[in-house]
Short mmCIF file of C-alpha atoms in Angstrom, two decimals:
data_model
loop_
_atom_site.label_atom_id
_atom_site.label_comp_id
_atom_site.label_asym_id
_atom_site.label_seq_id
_atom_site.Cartn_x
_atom_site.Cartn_y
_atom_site.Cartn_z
CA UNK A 1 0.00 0.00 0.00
CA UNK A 2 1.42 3.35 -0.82
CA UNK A 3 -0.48 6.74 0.63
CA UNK A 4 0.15 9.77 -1.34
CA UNK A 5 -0.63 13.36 0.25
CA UNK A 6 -1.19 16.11 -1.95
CA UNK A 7 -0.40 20.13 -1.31
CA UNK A 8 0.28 23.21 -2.22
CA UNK A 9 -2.80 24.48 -4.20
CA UNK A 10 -3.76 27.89 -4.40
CA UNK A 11 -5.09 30.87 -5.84
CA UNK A 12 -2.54 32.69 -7.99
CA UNK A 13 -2.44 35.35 -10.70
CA UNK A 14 -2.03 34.83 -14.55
CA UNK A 15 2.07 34.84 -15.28
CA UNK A 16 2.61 33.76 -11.14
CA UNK A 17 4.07 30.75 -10.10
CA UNK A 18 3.07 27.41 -7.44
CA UNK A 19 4.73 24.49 -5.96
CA UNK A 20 2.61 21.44 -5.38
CA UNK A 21 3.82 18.68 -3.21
CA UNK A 22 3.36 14.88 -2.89
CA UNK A 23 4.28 13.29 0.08
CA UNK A 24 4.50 9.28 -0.22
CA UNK A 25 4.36 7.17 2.33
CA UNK A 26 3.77 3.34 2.98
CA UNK A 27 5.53 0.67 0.81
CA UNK A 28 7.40 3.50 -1.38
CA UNK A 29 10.14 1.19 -2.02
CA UNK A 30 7.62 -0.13 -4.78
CA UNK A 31 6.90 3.01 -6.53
CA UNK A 32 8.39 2.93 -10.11
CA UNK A 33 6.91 5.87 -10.78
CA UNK A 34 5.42 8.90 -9.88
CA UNK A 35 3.75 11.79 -11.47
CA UNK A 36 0.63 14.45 -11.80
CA UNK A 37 -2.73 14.83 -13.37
CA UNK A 38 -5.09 17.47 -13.54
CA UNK A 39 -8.69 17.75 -14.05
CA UNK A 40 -10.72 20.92 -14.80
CA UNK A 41 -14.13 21.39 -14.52
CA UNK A 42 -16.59 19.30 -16.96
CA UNK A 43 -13.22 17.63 -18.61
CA UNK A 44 -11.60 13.96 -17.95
CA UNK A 45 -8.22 13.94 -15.91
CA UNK A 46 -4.85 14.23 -18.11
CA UNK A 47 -1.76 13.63 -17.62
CA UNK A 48 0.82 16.71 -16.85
CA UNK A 49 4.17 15.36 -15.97
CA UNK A 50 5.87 12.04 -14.33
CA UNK A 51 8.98 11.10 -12.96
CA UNK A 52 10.93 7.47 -13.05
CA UNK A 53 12.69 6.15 -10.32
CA UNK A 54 16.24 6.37 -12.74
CA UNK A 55 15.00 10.10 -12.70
CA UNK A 56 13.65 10.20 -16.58
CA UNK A 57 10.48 12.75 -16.71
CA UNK A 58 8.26 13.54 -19.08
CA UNK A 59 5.59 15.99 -19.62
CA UNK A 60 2.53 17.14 -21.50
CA UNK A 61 3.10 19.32 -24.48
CA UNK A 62 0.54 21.96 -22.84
CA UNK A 63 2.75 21.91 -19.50
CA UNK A 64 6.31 21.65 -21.46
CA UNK A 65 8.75 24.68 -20.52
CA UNK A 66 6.88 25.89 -17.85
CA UNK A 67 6.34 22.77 -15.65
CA UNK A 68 9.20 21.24 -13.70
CA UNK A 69 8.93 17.80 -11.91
CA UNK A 70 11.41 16.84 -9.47
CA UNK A 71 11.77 14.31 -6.42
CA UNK A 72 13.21 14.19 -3.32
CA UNK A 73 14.28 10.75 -2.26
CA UNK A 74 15.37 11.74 1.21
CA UNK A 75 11.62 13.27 1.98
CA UNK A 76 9.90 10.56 -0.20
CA UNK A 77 8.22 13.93 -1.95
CA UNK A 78 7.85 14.81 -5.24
CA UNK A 79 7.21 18.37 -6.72
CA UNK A 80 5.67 20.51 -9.44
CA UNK A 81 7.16 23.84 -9.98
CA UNK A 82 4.03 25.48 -12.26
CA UNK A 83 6.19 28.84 -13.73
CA UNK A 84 4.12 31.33 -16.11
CA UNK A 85 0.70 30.18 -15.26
CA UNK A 86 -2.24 30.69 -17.42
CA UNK A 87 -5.88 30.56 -16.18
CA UNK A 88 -6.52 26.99 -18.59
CA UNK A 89 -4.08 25.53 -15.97
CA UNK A 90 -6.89 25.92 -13.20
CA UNK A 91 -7.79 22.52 -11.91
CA UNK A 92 -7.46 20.18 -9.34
CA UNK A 93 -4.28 18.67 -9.54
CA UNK A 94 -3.35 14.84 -8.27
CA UNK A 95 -0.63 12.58 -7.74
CA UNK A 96 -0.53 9.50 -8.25
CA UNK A 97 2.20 6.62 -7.76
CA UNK A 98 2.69 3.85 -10.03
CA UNK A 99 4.19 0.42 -7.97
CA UNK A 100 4.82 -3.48 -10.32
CA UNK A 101 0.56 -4.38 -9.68
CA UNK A 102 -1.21 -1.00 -8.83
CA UNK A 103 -2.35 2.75 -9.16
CA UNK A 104 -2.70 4.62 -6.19
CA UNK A 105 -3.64 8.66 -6.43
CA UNK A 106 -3.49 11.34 -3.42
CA UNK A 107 -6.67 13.26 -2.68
CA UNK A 108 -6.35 16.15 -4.99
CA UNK A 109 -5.43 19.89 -4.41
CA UNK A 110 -7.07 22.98 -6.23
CA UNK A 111 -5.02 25.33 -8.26
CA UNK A 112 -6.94 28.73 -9.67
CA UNK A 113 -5.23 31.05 -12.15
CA UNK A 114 -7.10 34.15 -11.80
CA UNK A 115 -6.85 37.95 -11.74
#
């Protein structure tokens, strides 16, 4: 079992920046790897960014150059930097964990690009 605890949300202007966090906990040693989705209002989840365990990432075309994902093995945490926001990034972001047999996702945490 792996527990994943999202945060960091918030309510920021167009061109601001945020820094969500995942903290994982539980039987992280089977985490190959790790990584964000969002979902907006009235549209199906996408993916935004993950991370391997080597360190490989990867991320969305829509996200790419303004998005960084990074990990911290020491704190078991993993981070989005969101630089240059627009307002279609509003959503509720989530992390989720990939381990060998399952899928597990943290509980979500609202991000609002607004002026």
């Amino acid at each position: 079992q792996v527990q994943l605890v999202d945060s960091g949300g918030g309510l920021v202007q167009p061109g601001g920046s945020l820094r969500l966090s995942c903290a994982a906990s539980g039987s992280i040693f089977s985490i190959n790897v790790m990584g964000w989705y969002r979902q907006a209002p009235g549209k199906e989840r996408e993916f935004v960014a993950f991370i391997t365990s080597g360190g490989t990432t990867h991320y969305a075309d829509s996200v790419k150059g303004r998005f960084t994902i990074s990990r911290d093995n020491a704190k078991n945490t993993v981070y989005l930097q969101m630089n240059s926001l627009k307002p279609e990034d509003t959503a509720v972001y989530y992390c989720r964990s990939n381990t060998a047999a399952y899928i597990y996702w943290g509980q979500g945490t609202q991000v609002t690009v607004s002026s």
